[in-house]
Amino acid sequence: MARQINLIHCPKVIVCMVPLLVWGVAGHCVADKTQAIMERSGDVPTLAEIDEAMLGFVERGRASGVVTLVGHQGKIVHLGAVGHADLESGRKMTPDTLFAIASMTKPITATAVMLLREEGRLDLDTPIQEHLPAFANVSLKSGRNPYRPLTLKDVMTHTSGLNGNQRFQCSLAETVDEIATRSLAFQPGEKWQYSPGLTVAGRLVELIADEPFESFLSERIFRPLGMNDTTFYPTEAQRSRLATLYQPSENSDQLVPAENDLVKALPVAGPNPSGGLVSSAKDLFAFYQMILDQGDHRGESIVDAESISLMTSPQAGDVTTGFTPGNTWGLGWCLVQEPQGATESLNKGTFGHGGAFGTQGWVDPLTETIYVLLIQRTKMGNSDASEIRRVFQKTASEMLDLR
């Protein structure tokens, strides 16, 4: 049982900053680090140690700003924001800043698939080509035919052999038709390779549900959970709350803005089931808490416990998976099997997913703890193995006395 903690509220402070670089990390004329932790509105619980640890990464230029959330035993025990959402304008990071969560979209897509499975409208072992005939003609790079057809389970575990870019600038239907023309990298089930498989799964959802993918997610997941800021198509008001994406400058001594093609306006862009969602810390907490609660949300069943068990238990066989050691793969979710390195503070059985821009969301069912880390940076290495992720989870775990 975790010990009781005192929820520390960040007082209003006056921060004096003198820019050191046009796009760089600002210098602070403050007495101590707590003064540089930005003020926040409302009565939001914060753990000062987490904010201070994250502020260190901001000061070293590893991120323009950071939002962190920790849920424990059904409650938010920490929601912090430090740094800036946009360096040029000086717009501060706030707890309700919005982020392009990239591949953190995948577990949400997987949940949509499982909703249709519960209704008997699709099966994980059904060949994809039964619903998407273009996949009947897939072949390996050698020109040989695969030993067996691709299944929904293959594409949800990244063991299908599908490969190539997960981004697109046209409709979901057109994108999946193009994916079907790509040669497979290996025989289905033979290996693990990160892929646009969840894009194919998302297309199956809209075909079988007979409605646009984004509408299905809104009706079955977002609206019931109150995830009002989670969308493929942010409004103008939501766009004003988006964190800017940054990357290191040519000599890596400052942060410079990077083009974020996941959220820029494209007249023919469709919803990207592999990585297109925009969301907030609180919205993600609502989704993860529902999964942790076996599909229940305030007495309403969103998804059944069997579906959650399938998604969050090993489904990829004996193949090596993931971006950090000690992991395996469920259905659209990464699973921690042997905690180490960036996952050292988590327990075996923790499940979650990262995103290309450094975002992370993980659920530890043993301690009933949810970790959400939101930043927007690119070209800074493997975000799943990032030091900022390790430090955030370690600091939160120590403050809650979870280990």
CSV table of C-alpha atoms in Angstrom, one decimal:
chain,number,residue,atom,x,y,z
A,1,MET,CA,0.0,0.0,0.0
A,2,ALA,CA,1.4,3.4,-1.0
A,3,ARG,CA,1.9,5.9,1.9
A,4,GLN,CA,-0.2,9.0,2.2
A,5,ILE,CA,1.3,12.0,0.4
A,6,ASN,CA,0.7,15.8,0.9
A,7,LEU,CA,-0.4,17.4,-2.3
A,8,ILE,CA,1.6,20.5,-2.8
A,9,HIS,CA,0.1,23.5,-4.5
A,10,CYS,CA,2.3,25.8,-6.5
A,11,PRO,CA,2.0,29.4,-5.4
A,12,LYS,CA,1.7,32.3,-7.8
A,13,VAL,CA,5.2,33.6,-8.6
A,14,ILE,CA,6.7,36.4,-10.6
A,15,VAL,CA,9.3,35.1,-13.1
A,16,CYS,CA,11.9,37.4,-14.7
A,17,MET,CA,13.4,36.0,-17.9
A,18,VAL,CA,16.1,37.4,-20.1
A,19,PRO,CA,16.3,35.6,-23.4
A,20,LEU,CA,19.7,34.0,-24.1
A,21,LEU,CA,18.8,32.8,-27.6
A,22,VAL,CA,16.0,33.7,-30.0
A,23,TRP,CA,14.8,30.1,-29.9
A,24,GLY,CA,16.9,28.9,-27.0
A,25,VAL,CA,16.3,28.2,-23.4
A,26,ALA,CA,15.6,31.4,-21.4
A,27,GLY,CA,17.7,32.4,-18.5
A,28,HIS,CA,15.8,33.0,-15.2
A,29,CYS,CA,16.5,35.7,-12.6
A,30,VAL,CA,15.0,33.6,-9.7
A,31,ALA,CA,16.0,32.8,-6.2
A,32,ASP,CA,15.4,29.1,-6.6
A,33,LYS,CA,13.8,26.6,-9.0
A,34,THR,CA,10.4,26.7,-7.5
A,35,GLN,CA,10.0,30.3,-8.7
A,36,ALA,CA,10.4,29.2,-12.3
A,37,ILE,CA,7.6,26.7,-12.0
A,38,MET,CA,4.8,28.3,-13.9
A,39,GLU,CA,1.7,29.4,-12.1
A,40,ARG,CA,-1.5,27.4,-12.9
A,41,SER,CA,-5.1,28.1,-12.6
A,42,GLY,CA,-7.5,26.2,-10.3
A,43,ASP,CA,-6.9,24.0,-7.3
A,44,VAL,CA,-4.6,21.5,-9.1
A,45,PRO,CA,-2.6,19.0,-7.0
A,46,THR,CA,1.2,19.0,-7.8
A,47,LEU,CA,4.2,17.2,-6.6
A,48,ALA,CA,6.9,19.9,-6.6
A,49,GLU,CA,9.7,17.3,-7.0
A,50,ILE,CA,8.3,16.2,-10.4
A,51,ASP,CA,7.9,19.8,-11.6
A,52,GLU,CA,11.5,20.6,-10.5
A,53,ALA,CA,12.9,17.5,-12.2
A,54,MET,CA,11.1,18.4,-15.5
A,55,LEU,CA,12.2,22.0,-15.2
A,56,GLY,CA,15.8,20.7,-15.3
A,57,PHE,CA,15.2,19.3,-18.8
A,58,VAL,CA,13.7,22.6,-19.9
A,59,GLU,CA,16.7,24.6,-18.6
A,60,ARG,CA,19.0,22.2,-20.4
A,61,GLY,CA,17.2,22.7,-23.7
A,62,ARG,CA,15.8,19.1,-23.9
A,63,ALA,CA,12.2,20.4,-24.2
A,64,SER,CA,10.6,23.8,-24.5
A,65,GLY,CA,8.1,22.8,-21.8
A,66,VAL,CA,6.6,19.7,-20.2
A,67,VAL,CA,3.2,18.6,-18.9
A,68,THR,CA,3.1,15.7,-16.5
A,69,LEU,CA,0.2,13.8,-14.9
A,70,VAL,CA,0.2,11.0,-12.3
A,71,GLY,CA,-2.9,9.1,-11.4
A,72,HIS,CA,-3.0,6.9,-8.4
A,73,GLN,CA,-5.8,4.6,-7.2
A,74,GLY,CA,-8.3,6.4,-9.3
A,75,LYS,CA,-7.3,10.0,-8.6
A,76,ILE,CA,-5.0,12.6,-10.2
A,77,VAL,CA,-2.4,13.2,-7.5
A,78,HIS,CA,-0.1,15.3,-9.7
A,79,LEU,CA,-0.7,17.6,-12.7
A,80,GLY,CA,2.2,19.9,-13.5
A,81,ALA,CA,3.3,22.2,-16.3
A,82,VAL,CA,6.7,23.9,-16.7
A,83,GLY,CA,8.3,25.9,-19.4
A,84,HIS,CA,6.7,27.1,-22.6
A,85,ALA,CA,4.3,25.8,-25.2
A,86,ASP,CA,5.7,28.3,-27.7
A,87,LEU,CA,9.0,29.9,-27.2
A,88,GLU,CA,8.7,32.7,-29.8
A,89,SER,CA,5.5,34.1,-28.4
A,90,GLY,CA,6.4,33.3,-24.8
A,91,ARG,CA,3.1,31.3,-24.4
A,92,LYS,CA,3.5,29.2,-21.2
A,93,MET,CA,2.8,25.6,-20.9
A,94,THR,CA,-0.4,24.9,-18.9
A,95,PRO,CA,-2.1,21.8,-17.7
A,96,ASP,CA,-4.6,22.0,-20.5
A,97,THR,CA,-2.1,22.6,-23.3
A,98,LEU,CA,-2.8,20.3,-26.3
A,99,PHE,CA,-0.3,17.9,-27.9
A,100,ALA,CA,0.0,15.9,-31.0
A,101,ILE,CA,0.3,12.5,-29.3
A,102,ALA,CA,1.4,10.6,-32.5
A,103,SER,CA,1.6,6.9,-31.9
A,104,MET,CA,-0.2,7.1,-28.5
A,105,THR,CA,-3.2,7.0,-30.9
A,106,LYS,CA,-2.6,3.3,-31.5
A,107,PRO,CA,-4.0,1.9,-28.2
A,108,ILE,CA,-7.2,4.0,-28.8
A,109,THR,CA,-7.5,2.5,-32.3
A,110,ALA,CA,-7.0,-1.0,-30.8
A,111,THR,CA,-9.8,-0.3,-28.3
A,112,ALA,CA,-12.1,0.6,-31.2
A,113,VAL,CA,-11.3,-2.7,-32.9
A,114,MET,CA,-12.1,-4.6,-29.7
A,115,LEU,CA,-15.5,-2.9,-29.4
A,116,LEU,CA,-16.5,-4.4,-32.8
A,117,ARG,CA,-15.1,-7.7,-31.8
A,118,GLU,CA,-17.3,-7.7,-28.7
A,119,GLU,CA,-20.3,-7.3,-31.0
A,120,GLY,CA,-19.2,-10.3,-33.1
A,121,ARG,CA,-18.6,-8.0,-36.2
A,122,LEU,CA,-15.0,-9.0,-36.7
A,123,ASP,CA,-12.5,-11.6,-35.5
A,124,LEU,CA,-8.8,-11.2,-34.7
A,125,ASP,CA,-7.9,-14.3,-36.9
A,126,THR,CA,-10.0,-13.3,-39.9
A,127,PRO,CA,-7.9,-12.6,-43.0
A,128,ILE,CA,-7.7,-8.9,-43.7
A,129,GLN,CA,-8.4,-9.6,-47.4
A,130,GLU,CA,-12.0,-10.6,-46.5
A,131,HIS,CA,-12.7,-7.0,-45.8
A,132,LEU,CA,-10.0,-5.4,-47.8
A,133,PRO,CA,-9.6,-7.3,-51.1
A,134,ALA,CA,-6.4,-5.4,-52.1
A,135,PHE,CA,-4.5,-7.4,-49.4
A,136,ALA,CA,-5.2,-10.6,-51.3
A,137,ASN,CA,-2.3,-9.7,-53.6
A,138,VAL,CA,0.4,-8.8,-51.1
A,139,SER,CA,3.8,-10.5,-51.7
A,140,LEU,CA,7.2,-10.5,-50.0
A,141,LYS,CA,10.1,-8.4,-51.3
A,142,SER,CA,11.5,-11.6,-52.8
A,143,GLY,CA,8.4,-11.8,-55.0
A,144,ARG,CA,7.1,-14.9,-53.2
A,145,ASN,CA,3.7,-15.1,-51.7
A,146,PRO,CA,3.2,-15.2,-48.0
A,147,TYR,CA,2.6,-18.6,-46.4
A,148,ARG,CA,-0.8,-17.4,-45.1
A,149,PRO,CA,-3.0,-14.3,-45.4
A,150,LEU,CA,-2.5,-11.4,-43.1
A,151,THR,CA,-4.9,-11.3,-40.1
A,152,LEU,CA,-6.2,-8.5,-37.9
A,153,LYS,CA,-4.0,-9.8,-35.0
A,154,ASP,CA,-0.9,-9.6,-37.2
A,155,VAL,CA,-1.5,-5.9,-38.0
A,156,MET,CA,-2.3,-5.1,-34.3
A,157,THR,CA,0.9,-6.7,-33.0
A,158,HIS,CA,3.2,-5.3,-35.7
A,159,THR,CA,4.1,-8.9,-36.8
A,160,SER,CA,2.4,-8.6,-40.3
A,161,GLY,CA,5.5,-7.7,-42.3
A,162,LEU,CA,3.8,-4.4,-43.4
A,163,ASN,CA,6.3,-1.6,-43.5
A,164,GLY,CA,6.8,2.0,-44.6
A,165,ASN,CA,5.6,5.4,-43.6
A,166,GLN,CA,2.7,5.8,-41.1
A,167,ARG,CA,1.8,9.3,-42.2
A,168,PHE,CA,-0.4,10.3,-45.1
A,169,GLN,CA,-2.0,13.2,-46.8
A,170,CYS,CA,-5.1,11.7,-48.3
A,171,SER,CA,-8.1,9.8,-47.2
A,172,LEU,CA,-7.9,6.8,-44.9
A,173,ALA,CA,-9.3,4.5,-47.6
A,174,GLU,CA,-6.7,5.7,-50.2
A,175,THR,CA,-3.9,5.3,-47.7
A,176,VAL,CA,-4.8,1.7,-46.9
A,177,ASP,CA,-5.1,0.9,-50.6
A,178,GLU,CA,-1.6,2.2,-51.0
A,179,ILE,CA,-0.3,0.2,-48.0
A,180,ALA,CA,-1.6,-2.9,-49.7
A,181,THR,CA,0.7,-2.4,-52.7
A,182,ARG,CA,3.8,-2.5,-50.5
A,183,SER,CA,5.9,-5.6,-50.4
A,184,LEU,CA,6.0,-7.4,-47.0
A,185,ALA,CA,9.3,-7.3,-45.2
A,186,PHE,CA,8.9,-10.8,-43.9
A,187,GLN,CA,6.4,-13.7,-43.5
A,188,PRO,CA,3.4,-12.9,-41.2
A,189,GLY,CA,4.2,-13.7,-37.6
A,190,GLU,CA,7.9,-14.3,-38.3
A,191,LYS,CA,9.2,-11.1,-36.8
A,192,TRP,CA,8.2,-7.8,-35.1
A,193,GLN,CA,8.6,-4.5,-37.0
A,194,TYR,CA,6.9,-1.3,-36.2
A,195,SER,CA,4.4,-0.7,-39.0
A,196,PRO,CA,1.3,1.1,-40.2
A,197,GLY,CA,-0.7,-1.9,-39.2
A,198,LEU,CA,-3.0,0.1,-36.9
A,199,THR,CA,-3.9,2.3,-39.9
A,200,VAL,CA,-5.2,-0.8,-41.6
A,201,ALA,CA,-7.1,-1.7,-38.4
A,202,GLY,CA,-8.7,1.7,-38.3
A,203,ARG,CA,-9.9,1.4,-41.9
A,204,LEU,CA,-11.5,-1.9,-41.0
A,205,VAL,CA,-13.3,-0.2,-38.1
A,206,GLU,CA,-14.9,2.3,-40.4
A,207,LEU,CA,-15.8,-0.3,-43.0
A,208,ILE,CA,-17.4,-2.7,-40.6
A,209,ALA,CA,-19.1,0.1,-38.5
A,210,ASP,CA,-20.2,1.8,-41.7
A,211,GLU,CA,-19.2,5.2,-40.4
A,212,PRO,CA,-16.1,7.5,-40.5
A,213,PHE,CA,-13.4,6.3,-38.1
A,214,GLU,CA,-13.3,9.6,-36.3
A,215,SER,CA,-17.1,9.5,-35.7
A,216,PHE,CA,-16.9,5.9,-34.3
A,217,LEU,CA,-14.2,7.0,-31.8
A,218,SER,CA,-16.1,10.1,-30.8
A,219,GLU,CA,-19.4,8.2,-30.2
A,220,ARG,CA,-18.0,5.1,-28.5
A,221,ILE,CA,-15.0,6.4,-26.6
A,222,PHE,CA,-14.4,10.1,-26.5
A,223,ARG,CA,-17.9,11.4,-25.7
A,224,PRO,CA,-18.7,8.8,-23.0
A,225,LEU,CA,-15.3,9.6,-21.3
A,226,GLY,CA,-15.6,13.3,-21.6
A,227,MET,CA,-12.5,13.5,-23.8
A,228,ASN,CA,-13.6,16.8,-25.3
A,229,ASP,CA,-10.1,17.8,-26.4
A,230,THR,CA,-9.2,14.6,-28.2
A,231,THR,CA,-9.6,14.9,-31.9
A,232,PHE,CA,-8.1,14.4,-35.4
A,233,TYR,CA,-9.4,17.8,-36.4
A,234,PRO,CA,-8.6,20.4,-33.8
A,235,THR,CA,-10.8,23.6,-34.0
A,236,GLU,CA,-9.2,27.0,-34.3
A,237,ALA,CA,-9.6,27.5,-30.6
A,238,GLN,CA,-7.9,24.1,-29.9
A,239,ARG,CA,-5.1,24.9,-32.3
A,240,SER,CA,-4.4,28.0,-30.3
A,241,ARG,CA,-3.7,25.7,-27.3
A,242,LEU,CA,-1.4,23.4,-29.2
A,243,ALA,CA,2.2,23.1,-28.1
A,244,THR,CA,4.7,23.9,-30.8
A,245,LEU,CA,7.0,21.1,-32.0
A,246,TYR,CA,10.7,21.8,-31.6
A,247,GLN,CA,14.0,20.1,-32.7
A,248,PRO,CA,17.7,20.8,-32.0
A,249,SER,CA,19.4,23.5,-34.1
A,250,GLU,CA,22.1,22.5,-36.5
A,251,ASN,CA,24.8,22.8,-33.8
A,252,SER,CA,22.4,21.5,-31.1
A,253,ASP,CA,22.8,24.5,-28.9
A,254,GLN,CA,19.2,25.7,-29.0
A,255,LEU,CA,15.7,24.6,-29.9
A,256,VAL,CA,14.2,25.6,-33.2
A,257,PRO,CA,10.6,25.0,-34.5
A,258,ALA,CA,9.9,22.0,-36.6
A,259,GLU,CA,7.1,21.5,-39.0
A,260,ASN,CA,4.4,19.3,-37.5
A,261,ASP,CA,2.6,17.6,-40.4
A,262,LEU,CA,0.4,15.6,-38.1
A,263,VAL,CA,-1.6,18.7,-37.2
A,264,LYS,CA,-1.2,21.1,-40.1
A,265,ALA,CA,-4.2,21.7,-42.2
A,266,LEU,CA,-4.5,19.4,-45.2
A,267,PRO,CA,-7.7,19.7,-47.3
A,268,VAL,CA,-7.8,15.9,-48.1
A,269,ALA,CA,-6.2,14.5,-45.0
A,270,GLY,CA,-8.1,11.7,-43.2
A,271,PRO,CA,-7.9,10.5,-39.6
A,272,ASN,CA,-4.7,8.7,-39.0
A,273,PRO,CA,-5.4,5.7,-36.8
A,274,SER,CA,-1.6,5.1,-36.2
A,275,GLY,CA,-0.8,8.6,-35.1
A,276,GLY,CA,-3.1,11.5,-35.8
A,277,LEU,CA,-4.8,12.4,-32.6
A,278,VAL,CA,-4.4,15.6,-30.6
A,279,SER,CA,-5.1,15.3,-26.9
A,280,SER,CA,-4.5,16.6,-23.3
A,281,ALA,CA,-3.2,15.2,-20.1
A,282,LYS,CA,-6.6,15.0,-18.5
A,283,ASP,CA,-8.3,13.4,-21.5
A,284,LEU,CA,-5.6,10.7,-21.6
A,285,PHE,CA,-6.0,10.1,-17.9
A,286,ALA,CA,-9.7,9.5,-18.5
A,287,PHE,CA,-8.9,6.9,-21.2
A,288,TYR,CA,-6.2,5.1,-19.2
A,289,GLN,CA,-8.3,5.1,-16.0
A,290,MET,CA,-11.1,3.4,-17.9
A,291,ILE,CA,-8.8,0.7,-19.1
A,292,LEU,CA,-7.4,0.3,-15.6
A,293,ASP,CA,-10.9,0.0,-14.3
A,294,GLN,CA,-11.6,-2.9,-16.7
A,295,GLY,CA,-13.7,-0.8,-19.1
A,296,ASP,CA,-15.9,0.9,-16.5
A,297,HIS,CA,-16.4,4.6,-16.4
A,298,ARG,CA,-18.7,5.9,-13.7
A,299,GLY,CA,-20.8,2.8,-13.8
A,300,GLU,CA,-21.0,2.7,-17.6
A,301,SER,CA,-19.2,-0.1,-19.5
A,302,ILE,CA,-17.1,1.3,-22.4
A,303,VAL,CA,-15.3,-1.9,-23.3
A,304,ASP,CA,-15.5,-5.3,-21.7
A,305,ALA,CA,-12.8,-6.8,-19.4
A,306,GLU,CA,-12.0,-9.6,-21.8
A,307,SER,CA,-11.1,-7.1,-24.5
A,308,ILE,CA,-8.8,-5.3,-22.1
A,309,SER,CA,-7.2,-8.6,-21.1
A,310,LEU,CA,-6.5,-9.4,-24.7
A,311,MET,CA,-5.1,-6.0,-25.5
A,312,THR,CA,-2.8,-5.9,-22.5
A,313,SER,CA,-1.5,-9.5,-22.5
A,314,PRO,CA,1.3,-10.9,-24.7
A,315,GLN,CA,0.1,-11.6,-28.3
A,316,ALA,CA,3.3,-11.5,-30.3
A,317,GLY,CA,4.6,-14.9,-29.5
A,318,ASP,CA,8.3,-15.3,-28.9
A,319,VAL,CA,9.6,-12.6,-31.2
A,320,THR,CA,11.6,-9.7,-29.9
A,321,THR,CA,9.5,-6.6,-29.8
A,322,GLY,CA,9.6,-2.9,-28.9
A,323,PHE,CA,11.9,0.1,-28.7
A,324,THR,CA,13.4,-0.7,-25.3
A,325,PRO,CA,14.6,-4.1,-23.9
A,326,GLY,CA,12.4,-6.2,-21.8
A,327,ASN,CA,9.1,-5.6,-23.6
A,328,THR,CA,6.6,-7.6,-25.6
A,329,TRP,CA,3.4,-6.6,-27.5
A,330,GLY,CA,-0.3,-6.9,-26.9
A,331,LEU,CA,-3.0,-5.7,-29.3
A,332,GLY,CA,-2.0,-2.2,-30.0
A,333,TRP,CA,-0.2,-1.8,-26.6
A,334,CYS,CA,3.4,-2.2,-25.6
A,335,LEU,CA,3.8,-4.4,-22.4
A,336,VAL,CA,6.7,-4.2,-19.9
A,337,GLN,CA,7.9,-7.8,-19.1
A,338,GLU,CA,11.3,-7.1,-17.6
A,339,PRO,CA,11.6,-3.6,-16.2
A,340,GLN,CA,15.0,-2.0,-16.9
A,341,GLY,CA,16.5,1.3,-18.1
A,342,ALA,CA,13.7,3.7,-18.9
A,343,THR,CA,11.1,1.3,-17.5
A,344,GLU,CA,13.0,0.6,-14.2
A,345,SER,CA,10.4,2.2,-12.0
A,346,LEU,CA,7.5,0.3,-13.5
A,347,ASN,CA,6.3,-3.2,-12.6
A,348,LYS,CA,6.0,-6.2,-14.9
A,349,GLY,CA,2.6,-6.1,-16.6
A,350,THR,CA,2.7,-2.3,-17.1
A,351,PHE,CA,1.2,-1.4,-20.5
A,352,GLY,CA,1.2,1.8,-22.6
A,353,HIS,CA,2.6,3.5,-25.6
A,354,GLY,CA,4.9,6.3,-26.6
A,355,GLY,CA,4.7,8.9,-29.4
A,356,ALA,CA,7.2,10.2,-31.9
A,357,PHE,CA,7.4,13.6,-30.3
A,358,GLY,CA,8.4,12.3,-26.9
A,359,THR,CA,4.9,11.8,-25.4
A,360,GLN,CA,4.4,8.8,-23.1
A,361,GLY,CA,1.5,7.1,-21.4
A,362,TRP,CA,1.8,4.1,-19.1
A,363,VAL,CA,-0.5,2.2,-16.8
A,364,ASP,CA,0.9,0.1,-13.9
A,365,PRO,CA,-2.0,-2.1,-12.8
A,366,LEU,CA,0.0,-3.5,-9.8
A,367,THR,CA,0.2,-0.1,-8.1
A,368,GLU,CA,-2.9,1.3,-9.9
A,369,THR,CA,-0.7,4.2,-11.2
A,370,ILE,CA,-1.0,6.1,-14.4
A,371,TYR,CA,2.0,8.1,-15.9
A,372,VAL,CA,1.4,10.7,-18.6
A,373,LEU,CA,4.3,12.7,-20.0
A,374,LEU,CA,3.6,15.3,-22.7
A,375,ILE,CA,6.3,17.2,-24.6
A,376,GLN,CA,6.8,18.2,-28.3
A,377,ARG,CA,10.2,17.5,-29.6
A,378,THR,CA,11.7,15.6,-32.5
A,379,LYS,CA,15.1,14.4,-33.8
A,380,MET,CA,16.2,13.7,-30.2
A,381,GLY,CA,16.5,10.0,-30.4
A,382,ASN,CA,14.4,7.1,-29.1
A,383,SER,CA,11.6,8.7,-27.1
A,384,ASP,CA,10.7,5.4,-25.4
A,385,ALA,CA,14.2,5.2,-24.0
A,386,SER,CA,14.5,8.9,-23.2
A,387,GLU,CA,16.1,10.2,-20.0
A,388,ILE,CA,13.1,12.5,-19.4
A,389,ARG,CA,10.8,9.5,-19.4
A,390,ARG,CA,13.0,7.6,-16.9
A,391,VAL,CA,13.4,10.5,-14.6
A,392,PHE,CA,9.6,11.4,-14.6
A,393,GLN,CA,8.6,7.8,-13.8
A,394,LYS,CA,11.3,7.3,-11.2
A,395,THR,CA,10.5,10.6,-9.4
A,396,ALA,CA,6.8,9.9,-9.4
A,397,SER,CA,7.4,6.4,-8.1
A,398,GLU,CA,9.6,7.5,-5.3
A,399,MET,CA,7.2,10.3,-4.2
A,400,LEU,CA,4.4,7.8,-4.0
A,401,ASP,CA,6.6,5.2,-2.4
A,402,LEU,CA,5.6,2.6,-5.0
A,403,ARG,CA,8.8,0.4,-5.0
